[in-house]
CSV table of C-alpha atoms and ligand atoms in Angstrom, one decimal:
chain,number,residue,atom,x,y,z
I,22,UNK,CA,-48.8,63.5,49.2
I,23,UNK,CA,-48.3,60.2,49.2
I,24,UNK,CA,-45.6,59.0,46.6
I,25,UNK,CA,-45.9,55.4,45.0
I,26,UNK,CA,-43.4,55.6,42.0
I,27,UNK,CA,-40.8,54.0,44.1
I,28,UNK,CA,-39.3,51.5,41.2
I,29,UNK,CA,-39.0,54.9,39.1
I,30,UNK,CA,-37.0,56.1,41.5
I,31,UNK,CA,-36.1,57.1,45.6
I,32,UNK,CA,-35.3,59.9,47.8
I,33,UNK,CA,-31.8,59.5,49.8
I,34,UNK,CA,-32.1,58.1,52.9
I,35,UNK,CA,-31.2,61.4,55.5
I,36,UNK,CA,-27.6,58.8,56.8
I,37,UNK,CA,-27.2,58.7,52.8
I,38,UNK,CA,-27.0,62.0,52.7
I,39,UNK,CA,-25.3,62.8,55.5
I,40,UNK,CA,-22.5,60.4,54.6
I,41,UNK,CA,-22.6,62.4,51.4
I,42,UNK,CA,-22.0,65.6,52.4
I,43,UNK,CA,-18.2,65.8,53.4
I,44,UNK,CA,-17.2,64.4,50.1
I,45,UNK,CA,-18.6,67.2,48.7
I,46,UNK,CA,-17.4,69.7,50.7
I,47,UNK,CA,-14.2,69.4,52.6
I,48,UNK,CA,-13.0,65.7,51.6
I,49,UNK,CA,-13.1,66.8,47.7
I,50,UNK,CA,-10.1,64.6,46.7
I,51,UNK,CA,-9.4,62.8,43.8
I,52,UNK,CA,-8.8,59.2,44.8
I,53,UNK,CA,-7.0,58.5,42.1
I,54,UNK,CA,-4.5,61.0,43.3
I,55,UNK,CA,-1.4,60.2,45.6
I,56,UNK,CA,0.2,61.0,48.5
I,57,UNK,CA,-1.7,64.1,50.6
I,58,UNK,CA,-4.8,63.5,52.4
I,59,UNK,CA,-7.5,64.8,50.4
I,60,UNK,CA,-6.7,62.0,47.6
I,61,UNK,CA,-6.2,59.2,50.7
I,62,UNK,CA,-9.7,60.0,52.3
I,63,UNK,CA,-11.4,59.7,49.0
I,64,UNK,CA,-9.3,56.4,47.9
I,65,UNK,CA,-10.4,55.2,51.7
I,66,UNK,CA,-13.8,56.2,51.2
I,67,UNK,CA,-14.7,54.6,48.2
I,68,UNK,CA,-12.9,51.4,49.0
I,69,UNK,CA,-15.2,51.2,52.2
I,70,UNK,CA,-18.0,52.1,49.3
I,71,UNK,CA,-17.0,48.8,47.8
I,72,UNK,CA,-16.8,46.3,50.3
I,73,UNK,CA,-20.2,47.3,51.3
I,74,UNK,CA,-21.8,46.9,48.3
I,75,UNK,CA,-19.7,43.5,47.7
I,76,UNK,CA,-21.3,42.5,51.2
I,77,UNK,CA,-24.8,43.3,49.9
I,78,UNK,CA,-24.3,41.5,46.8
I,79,UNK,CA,-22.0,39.0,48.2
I,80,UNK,CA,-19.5,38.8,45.8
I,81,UNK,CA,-15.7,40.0,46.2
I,82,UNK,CA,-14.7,43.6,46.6
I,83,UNK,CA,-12.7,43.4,43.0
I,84,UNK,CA,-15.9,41.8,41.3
I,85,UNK,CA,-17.3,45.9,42.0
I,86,UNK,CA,-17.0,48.1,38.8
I,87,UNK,CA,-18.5,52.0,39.8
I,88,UNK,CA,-20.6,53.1,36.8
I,89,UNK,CA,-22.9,55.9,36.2
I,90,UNK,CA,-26.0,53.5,36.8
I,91,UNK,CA,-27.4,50.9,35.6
I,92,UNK,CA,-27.9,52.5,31.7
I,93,UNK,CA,-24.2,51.8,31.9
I,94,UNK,CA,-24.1,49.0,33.3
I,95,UNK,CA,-26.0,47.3,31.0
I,96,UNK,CA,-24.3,49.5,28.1
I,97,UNK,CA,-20.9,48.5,28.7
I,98,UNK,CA,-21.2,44.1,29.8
I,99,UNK,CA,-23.7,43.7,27.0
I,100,UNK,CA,-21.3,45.9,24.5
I,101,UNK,CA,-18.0,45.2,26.0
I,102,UNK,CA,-18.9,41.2,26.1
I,103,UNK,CA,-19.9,41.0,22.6
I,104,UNK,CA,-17.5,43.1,21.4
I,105,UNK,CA,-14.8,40.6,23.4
I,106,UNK,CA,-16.6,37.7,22.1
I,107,UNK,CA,-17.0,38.5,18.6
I,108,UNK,CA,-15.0,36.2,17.1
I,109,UNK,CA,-16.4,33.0,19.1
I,110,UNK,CA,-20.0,33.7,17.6
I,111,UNK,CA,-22.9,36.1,16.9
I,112,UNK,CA,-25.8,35.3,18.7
I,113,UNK,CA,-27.5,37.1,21.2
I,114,UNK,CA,-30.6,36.5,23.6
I,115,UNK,CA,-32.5,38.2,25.6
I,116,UNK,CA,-36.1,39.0,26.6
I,117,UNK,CA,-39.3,41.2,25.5
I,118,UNK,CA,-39.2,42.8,28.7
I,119,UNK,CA,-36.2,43.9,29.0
I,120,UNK,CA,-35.6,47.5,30.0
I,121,UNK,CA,-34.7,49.9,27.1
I,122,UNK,CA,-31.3,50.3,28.4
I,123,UNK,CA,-30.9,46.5,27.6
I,124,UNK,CA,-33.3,46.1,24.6
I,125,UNK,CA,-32.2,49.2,22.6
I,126,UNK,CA,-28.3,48.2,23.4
I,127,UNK,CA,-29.2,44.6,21.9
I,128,UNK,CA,-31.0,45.7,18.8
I,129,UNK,CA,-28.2,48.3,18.2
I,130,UNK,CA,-25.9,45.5,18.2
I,131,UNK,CA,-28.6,43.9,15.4
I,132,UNK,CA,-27.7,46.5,13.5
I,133,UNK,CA,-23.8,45.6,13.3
I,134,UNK,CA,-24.2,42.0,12.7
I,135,UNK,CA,-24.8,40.2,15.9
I,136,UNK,CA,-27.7,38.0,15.4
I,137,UNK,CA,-30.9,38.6,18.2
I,138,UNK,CA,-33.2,36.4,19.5
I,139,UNK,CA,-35.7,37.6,22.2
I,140,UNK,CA,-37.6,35.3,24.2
I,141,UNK,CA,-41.2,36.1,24.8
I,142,UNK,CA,-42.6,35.9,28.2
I,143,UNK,CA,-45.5,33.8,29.5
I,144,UNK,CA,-49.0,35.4,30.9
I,145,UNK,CA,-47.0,36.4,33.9
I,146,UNK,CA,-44.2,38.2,32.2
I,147,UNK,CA,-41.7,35.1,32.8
I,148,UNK,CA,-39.2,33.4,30.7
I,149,UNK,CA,-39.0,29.7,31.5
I,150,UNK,CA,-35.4,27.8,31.8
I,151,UNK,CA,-36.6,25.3,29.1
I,152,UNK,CA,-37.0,28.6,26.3
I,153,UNK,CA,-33.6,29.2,27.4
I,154,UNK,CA,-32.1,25.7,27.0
I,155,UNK,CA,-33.9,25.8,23.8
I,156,UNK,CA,-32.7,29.3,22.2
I,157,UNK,CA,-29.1,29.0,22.9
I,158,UNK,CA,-27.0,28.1,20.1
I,159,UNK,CA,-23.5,26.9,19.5
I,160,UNK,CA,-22.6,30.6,18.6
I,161,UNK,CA,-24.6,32.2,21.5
I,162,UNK,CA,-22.0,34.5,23.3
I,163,UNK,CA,-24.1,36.5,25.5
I,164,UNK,CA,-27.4,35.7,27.3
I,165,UNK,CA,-29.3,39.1,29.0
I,166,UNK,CA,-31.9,38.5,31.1
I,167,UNK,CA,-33.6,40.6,33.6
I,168,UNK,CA,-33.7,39.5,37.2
I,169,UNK,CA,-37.2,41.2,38.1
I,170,UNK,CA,-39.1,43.6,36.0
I,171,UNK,CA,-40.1,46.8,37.0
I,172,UNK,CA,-43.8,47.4,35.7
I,173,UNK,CA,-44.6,43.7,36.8
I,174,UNK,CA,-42.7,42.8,39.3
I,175,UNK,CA,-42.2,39.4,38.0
I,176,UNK,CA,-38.7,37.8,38.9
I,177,UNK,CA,-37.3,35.9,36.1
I,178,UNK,CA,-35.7,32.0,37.3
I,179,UNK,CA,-32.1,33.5,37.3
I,180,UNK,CA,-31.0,30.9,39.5
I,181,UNK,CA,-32.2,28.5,37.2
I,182,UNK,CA,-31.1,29.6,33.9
I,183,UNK,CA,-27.6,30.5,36.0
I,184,UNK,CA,-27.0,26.9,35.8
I,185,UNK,CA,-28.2,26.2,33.0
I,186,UNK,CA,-25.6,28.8,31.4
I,187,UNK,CA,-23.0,27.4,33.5
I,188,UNK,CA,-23.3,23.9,32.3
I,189,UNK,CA,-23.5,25.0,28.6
I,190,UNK,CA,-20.8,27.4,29.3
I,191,UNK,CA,-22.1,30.6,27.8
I,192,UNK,CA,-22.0,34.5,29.2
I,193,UNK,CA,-25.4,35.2,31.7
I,194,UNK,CA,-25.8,38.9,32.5
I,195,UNK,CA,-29.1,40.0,34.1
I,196,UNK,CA,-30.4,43.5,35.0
I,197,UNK,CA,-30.7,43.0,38.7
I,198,UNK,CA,-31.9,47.0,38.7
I,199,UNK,CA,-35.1,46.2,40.4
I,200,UNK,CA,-34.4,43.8,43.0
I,201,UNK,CA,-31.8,45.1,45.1
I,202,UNK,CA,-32.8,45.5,48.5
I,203,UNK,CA,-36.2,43.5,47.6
I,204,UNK,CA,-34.7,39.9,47.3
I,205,UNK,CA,-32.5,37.6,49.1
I,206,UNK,CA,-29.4,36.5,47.0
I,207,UNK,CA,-25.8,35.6,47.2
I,208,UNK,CA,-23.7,35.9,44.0
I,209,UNK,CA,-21.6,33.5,45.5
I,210,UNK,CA,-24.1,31.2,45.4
I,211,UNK,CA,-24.7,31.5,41.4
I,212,UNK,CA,-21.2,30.4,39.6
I,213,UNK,CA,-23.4,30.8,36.1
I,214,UNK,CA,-24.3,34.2,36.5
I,215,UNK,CA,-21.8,36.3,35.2
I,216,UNK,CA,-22.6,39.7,35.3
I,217,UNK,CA,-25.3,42.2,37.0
I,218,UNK,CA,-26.4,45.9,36.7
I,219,UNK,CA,-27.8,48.0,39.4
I,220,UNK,CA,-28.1,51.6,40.2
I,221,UNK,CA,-27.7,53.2,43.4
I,222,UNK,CA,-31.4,55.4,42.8
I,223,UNK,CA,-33.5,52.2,43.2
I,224,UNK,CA,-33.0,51.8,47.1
I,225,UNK,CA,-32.7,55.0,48.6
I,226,UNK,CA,-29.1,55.7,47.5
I,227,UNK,CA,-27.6,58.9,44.9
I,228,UNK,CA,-29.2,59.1,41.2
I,229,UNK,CA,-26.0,58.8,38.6
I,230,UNK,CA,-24.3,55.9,40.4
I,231,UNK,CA,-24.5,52.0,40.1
I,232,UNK,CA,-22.6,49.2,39.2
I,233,UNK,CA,-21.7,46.7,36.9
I,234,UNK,CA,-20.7,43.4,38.7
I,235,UNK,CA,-18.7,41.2,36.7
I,236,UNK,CA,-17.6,37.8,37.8
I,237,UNK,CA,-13.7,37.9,38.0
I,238,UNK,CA,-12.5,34.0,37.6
I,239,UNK,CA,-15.0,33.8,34.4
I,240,UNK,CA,-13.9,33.0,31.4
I,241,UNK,CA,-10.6,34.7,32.4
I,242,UNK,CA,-12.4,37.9,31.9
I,243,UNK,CA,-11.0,41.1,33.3
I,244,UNK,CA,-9.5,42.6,31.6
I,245,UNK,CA,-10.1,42.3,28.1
I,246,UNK,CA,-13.4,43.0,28.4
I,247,UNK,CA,-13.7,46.1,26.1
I,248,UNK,CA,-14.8,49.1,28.0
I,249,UNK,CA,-17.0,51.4,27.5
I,250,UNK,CA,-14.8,54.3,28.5
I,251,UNK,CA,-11.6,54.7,27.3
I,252,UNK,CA,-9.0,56.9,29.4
I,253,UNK,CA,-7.4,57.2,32.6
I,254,UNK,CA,-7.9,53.4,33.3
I,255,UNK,CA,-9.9,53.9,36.9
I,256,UNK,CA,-11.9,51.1,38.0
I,257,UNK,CA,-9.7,48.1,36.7
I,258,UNK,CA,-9.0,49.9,33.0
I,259,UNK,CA,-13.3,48.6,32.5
I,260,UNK,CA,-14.3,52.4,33.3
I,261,UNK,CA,-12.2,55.9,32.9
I,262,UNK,CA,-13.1,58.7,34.5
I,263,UNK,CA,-12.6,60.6,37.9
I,264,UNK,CA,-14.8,58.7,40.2
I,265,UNK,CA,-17.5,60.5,41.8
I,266,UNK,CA,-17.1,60.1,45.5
I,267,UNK,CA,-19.8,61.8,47.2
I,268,UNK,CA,-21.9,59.3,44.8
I,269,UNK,CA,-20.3,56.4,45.6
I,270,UNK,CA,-20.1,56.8,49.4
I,271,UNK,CA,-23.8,57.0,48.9
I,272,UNK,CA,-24.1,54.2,47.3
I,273,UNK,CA,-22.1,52.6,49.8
I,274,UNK,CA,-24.3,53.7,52.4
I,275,UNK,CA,-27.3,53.0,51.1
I,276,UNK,CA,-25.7,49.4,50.6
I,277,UNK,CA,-25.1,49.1,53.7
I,278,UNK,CA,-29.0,49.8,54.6
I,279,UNK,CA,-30.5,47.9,52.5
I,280,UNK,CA,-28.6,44.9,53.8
I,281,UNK,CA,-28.6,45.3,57.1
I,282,UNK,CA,-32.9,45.7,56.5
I,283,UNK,CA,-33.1,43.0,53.8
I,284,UNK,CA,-35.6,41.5,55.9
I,285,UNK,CA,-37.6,43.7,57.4
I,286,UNK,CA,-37.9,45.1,54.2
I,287,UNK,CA,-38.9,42.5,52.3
I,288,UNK,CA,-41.4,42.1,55.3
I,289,UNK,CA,-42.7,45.3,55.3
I,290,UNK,CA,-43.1,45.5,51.5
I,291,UNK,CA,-45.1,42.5,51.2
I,292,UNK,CA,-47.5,43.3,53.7
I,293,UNK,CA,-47.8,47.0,52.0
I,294,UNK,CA,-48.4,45.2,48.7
I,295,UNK,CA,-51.5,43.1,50.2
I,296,UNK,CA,-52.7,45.7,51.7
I,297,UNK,CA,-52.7,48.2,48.7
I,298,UNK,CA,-54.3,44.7,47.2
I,299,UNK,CA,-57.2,44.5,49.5
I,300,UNK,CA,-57.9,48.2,49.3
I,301,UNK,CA,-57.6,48.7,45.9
I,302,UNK,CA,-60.3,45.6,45.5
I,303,UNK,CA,-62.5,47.4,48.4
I,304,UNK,CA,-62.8,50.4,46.5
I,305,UNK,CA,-62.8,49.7,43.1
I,306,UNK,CA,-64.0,46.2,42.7
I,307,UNK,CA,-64.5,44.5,39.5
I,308,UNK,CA,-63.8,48.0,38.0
I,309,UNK,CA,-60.1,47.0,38.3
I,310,UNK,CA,-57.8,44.2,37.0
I,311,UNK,CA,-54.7,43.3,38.5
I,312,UNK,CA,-51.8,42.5,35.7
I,313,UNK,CA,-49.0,41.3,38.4
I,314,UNK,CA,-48.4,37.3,38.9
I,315,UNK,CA,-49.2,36.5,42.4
I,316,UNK,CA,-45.8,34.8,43.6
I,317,UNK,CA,-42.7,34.9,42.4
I,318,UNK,CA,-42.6,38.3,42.6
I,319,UNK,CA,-40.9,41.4,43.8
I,320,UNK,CA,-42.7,42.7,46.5
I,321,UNK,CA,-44.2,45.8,46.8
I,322,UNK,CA,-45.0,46.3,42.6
I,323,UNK,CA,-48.7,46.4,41.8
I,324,UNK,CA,-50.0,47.1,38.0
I,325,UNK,CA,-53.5,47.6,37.8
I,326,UNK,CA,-55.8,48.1,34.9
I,327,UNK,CA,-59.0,50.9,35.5
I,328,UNK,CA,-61.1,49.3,32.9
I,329,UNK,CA,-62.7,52.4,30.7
I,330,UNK,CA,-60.2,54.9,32.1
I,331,UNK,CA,-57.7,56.4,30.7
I,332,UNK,CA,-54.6,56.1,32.6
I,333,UNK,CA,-52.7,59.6,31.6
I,334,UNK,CA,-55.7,61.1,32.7
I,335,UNK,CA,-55.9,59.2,35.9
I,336,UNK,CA,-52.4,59.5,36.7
I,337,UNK,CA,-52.9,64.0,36.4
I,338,UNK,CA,-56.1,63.5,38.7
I,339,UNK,CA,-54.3,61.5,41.3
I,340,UNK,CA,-50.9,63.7,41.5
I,341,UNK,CA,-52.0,66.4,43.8
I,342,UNK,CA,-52.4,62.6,46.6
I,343,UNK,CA,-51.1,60.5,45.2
I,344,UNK,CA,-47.9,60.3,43.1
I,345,UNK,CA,-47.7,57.3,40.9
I,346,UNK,CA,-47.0,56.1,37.1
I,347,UNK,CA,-48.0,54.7,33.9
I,348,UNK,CA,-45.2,52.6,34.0
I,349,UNK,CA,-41.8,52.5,33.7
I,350,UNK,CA,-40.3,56.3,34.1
I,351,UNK,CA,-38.0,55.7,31.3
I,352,UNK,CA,-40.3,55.3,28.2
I,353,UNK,CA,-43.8,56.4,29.5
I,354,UNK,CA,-44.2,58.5,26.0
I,355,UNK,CA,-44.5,55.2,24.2
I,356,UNK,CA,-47.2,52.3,25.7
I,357,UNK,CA,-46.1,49.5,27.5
I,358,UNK,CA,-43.6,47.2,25.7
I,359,UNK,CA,-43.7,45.0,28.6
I,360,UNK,CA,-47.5,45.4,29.0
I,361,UNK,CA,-47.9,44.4,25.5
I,362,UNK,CA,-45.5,41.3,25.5
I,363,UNK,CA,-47.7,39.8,28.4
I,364,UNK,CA,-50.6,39.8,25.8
I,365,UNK,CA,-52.5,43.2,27.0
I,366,UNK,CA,-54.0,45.2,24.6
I,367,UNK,CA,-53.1,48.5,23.6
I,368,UNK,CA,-56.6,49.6,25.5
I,369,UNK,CA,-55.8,47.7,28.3
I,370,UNK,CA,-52.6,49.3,28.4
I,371,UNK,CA,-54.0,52.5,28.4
I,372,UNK,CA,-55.8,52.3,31.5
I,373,UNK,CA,-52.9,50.4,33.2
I,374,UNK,CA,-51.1,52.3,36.4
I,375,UNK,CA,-48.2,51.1,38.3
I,376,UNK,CA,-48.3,51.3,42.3
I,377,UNK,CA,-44.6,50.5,43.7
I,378,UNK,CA,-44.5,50.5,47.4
I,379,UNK,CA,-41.1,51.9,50.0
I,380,UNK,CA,-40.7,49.8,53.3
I,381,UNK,CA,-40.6,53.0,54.9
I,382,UNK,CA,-44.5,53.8,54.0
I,383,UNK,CA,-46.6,53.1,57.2
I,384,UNK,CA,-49.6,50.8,56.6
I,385,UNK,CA,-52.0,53.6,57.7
I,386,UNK,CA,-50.7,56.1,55.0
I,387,UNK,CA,-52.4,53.6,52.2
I,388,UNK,CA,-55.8,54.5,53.9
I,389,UNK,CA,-55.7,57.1,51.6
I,390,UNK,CA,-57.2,55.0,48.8
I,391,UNK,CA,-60.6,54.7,51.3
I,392,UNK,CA,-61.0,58.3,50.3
I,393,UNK,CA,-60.9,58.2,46.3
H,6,PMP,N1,-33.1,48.6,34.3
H,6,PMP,C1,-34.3,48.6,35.0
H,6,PMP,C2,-35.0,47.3,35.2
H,6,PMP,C3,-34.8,49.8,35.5
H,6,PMP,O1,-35.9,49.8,36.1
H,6,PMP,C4,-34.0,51.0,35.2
H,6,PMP,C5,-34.5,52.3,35.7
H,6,PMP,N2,-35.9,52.6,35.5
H,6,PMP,C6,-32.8,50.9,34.5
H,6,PMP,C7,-32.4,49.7,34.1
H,6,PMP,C8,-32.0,52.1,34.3
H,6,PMP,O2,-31.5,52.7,35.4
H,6,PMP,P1,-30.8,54.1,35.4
H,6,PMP,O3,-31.9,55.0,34.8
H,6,PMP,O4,-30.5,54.4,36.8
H,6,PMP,O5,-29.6,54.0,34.6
């Protein structure tokens, strides 16, 4: 079985796990505990969590907030912002293809009195820097913008509209979910971008761990930010609760991986994608249609329509090979949002599936599709 839902989600690589596995068993401390040794280990532990995923993002260590994922993430900056910001203004923008976890947060807010706008995207699934320029407001308090999508692949021009948002001095978050371990950045290198979400999941880390990074000199932010979680003040005051350790070491782990790999990775998943590419054309032809832009692009996401199939169906005949998806894991009841916002039909939609490579498939393993 080969499995190609690897933007939905990954298995922990074995070191992950292994790194894991004391902190569930015999280092069970609480780190927010004092004195003994169980509670130092796990304090130690998660601070060595931190630094490496500050070195992956390259930001500082304090900049690090540990969240369940990035539905928190996303939750508590676009929540906790606003709710900061009220009084300065009411305005909100984001995008059409924003994950749920973003979209649904924002039109919740709609529904207390924060005003929404959300940018449509181009053929490619891209927001430009201009519709940006042009949709913020003198009341615009918060700007959410995904970095890379996950059904497309496209990457949005966060650099861009990080400077944009710097000169006109409002709030940039951006779901970074997707492109962690699939892009070369440094948040050092992007004073305008404020605040990103990711989850550990997407790149062979734990499920239920991610984190929110928020800029610390910004705005003079932490730590009035309003949180999310209220309680035993862990992680700055920004997020209560007993810190799962055995999560986070993963996480840290996993960090550590995907930046010491960065680019062999990105290597390896871009020659994947062509080759997937070239088969999928040797096989099916003009029977297909590809929906992903051809550059800018996170490597290693292919969405391809079946014309005259149905992709449900397709997706059940495949499974016992082939594991893949629809589309995005997290709403594949409903069709495409994102899909639909790049101009597709609701047919074309419907025969849509989404191929997302791992580095660690071997070319020869895609040979597979020769056989369909
Ligand atoms: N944002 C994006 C772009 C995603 O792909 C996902 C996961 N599919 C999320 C947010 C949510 O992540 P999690 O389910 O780990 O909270």
């Amino acid at each position: 079985m080969l499995y190609l839902d690897n933007s939905a989600t990954t298995p922990v690589h074995p070191e992950v796990k292994e790194a894991m596995l004391p902190y569930l068993l015999e280092q069970f401390g609480n780190p927010s505990s004092k004195y003994y040794d169980y509670a130092t280990t796990a304090k130690d532990a998660v601070a060595n969590a931190r630094q490496a995923v500050a070195n992956l993002l390259h930001c500082k260590t304090d900049e690090v907030i540990f969240t369940s994922g990035s539905t928190e993430s996303n939750n508590f900056i676009i929540k906790g912002i606003t709710d900061q910001r009220k009084d300065l203004g009411k305005h909100i923008i984001t995008t059409a293809t924003e994950h749920p976890s973003v979209l649904e947060t924002c039109k919740y807010l709609q529904t207390i009195g924060f005003e929404l706008t959300i940018l449509p995207v181009n053929i490619n699934g891209r927001v430009s820097v201009e519709q940006v320029r042009a949709a913020i407001r003198p009341d615009t308090i918060l700007l959410t913008i995904q970095w890379g999508n996950n059904e497309l692949g496209t990457l949005n021009p966060i650099a861009e509209i990080a400077e944009l948002c710097e000169e006109q001095n409002v709030f940039l978050h951006s779901d970074a979910t997707q492109v962690i371990g699939k892009i070369e950045f440094s948040l050092e290198d992007m004073p305008g971008l404020q605040a990103i979400s990711i989850s550990a999941h997407k790149y062979f880390g734990p499920k239920g761990v991610g984190v929110a990074y928020l800029k610390q000199d910004a705005y003079n932010l932490y730590p009035d930010i309003t949180p999310l979680f209220h309680g035993g003040g862990q992680e700055y005051g920004l997020r209560s609760g007993t810190l799962a350790v055995h999560n986070i070491v993963g996480m840290g782990v996993a960090s550590k991986i995907a930046a010491t790999k960065l680019k062999h990775n990105i290597e390896q998943l871009t020659l994947l994608e062509k080759r997937l590419v070239e088969l999928l054309q040797q096989q099916f032809g003009s029977n297909i249609k590809f929906n992903q832009p051809s550059t800018n692009k996170i490597p290693g996401i292919v969405s391809v329509q079946f014309i005259g199939l149905n992709n449900e169906i397709l997706v059940k005949k495949l499974a016992p090979i082939i594991a893949v998806s629809t589309g995005s894991a997290c709403s594949s009841a409903k069709p495409s949002h994102v899909l639909a916002a790049i101009g597709l039909s609701l047919n074309e939609v419907r025969q849509t599936i989404r191929f997302s490579l791992s580095p660690y498939i071997e070319l020869e393993e895609l040979n597979i599709f020769k056989e369909l």
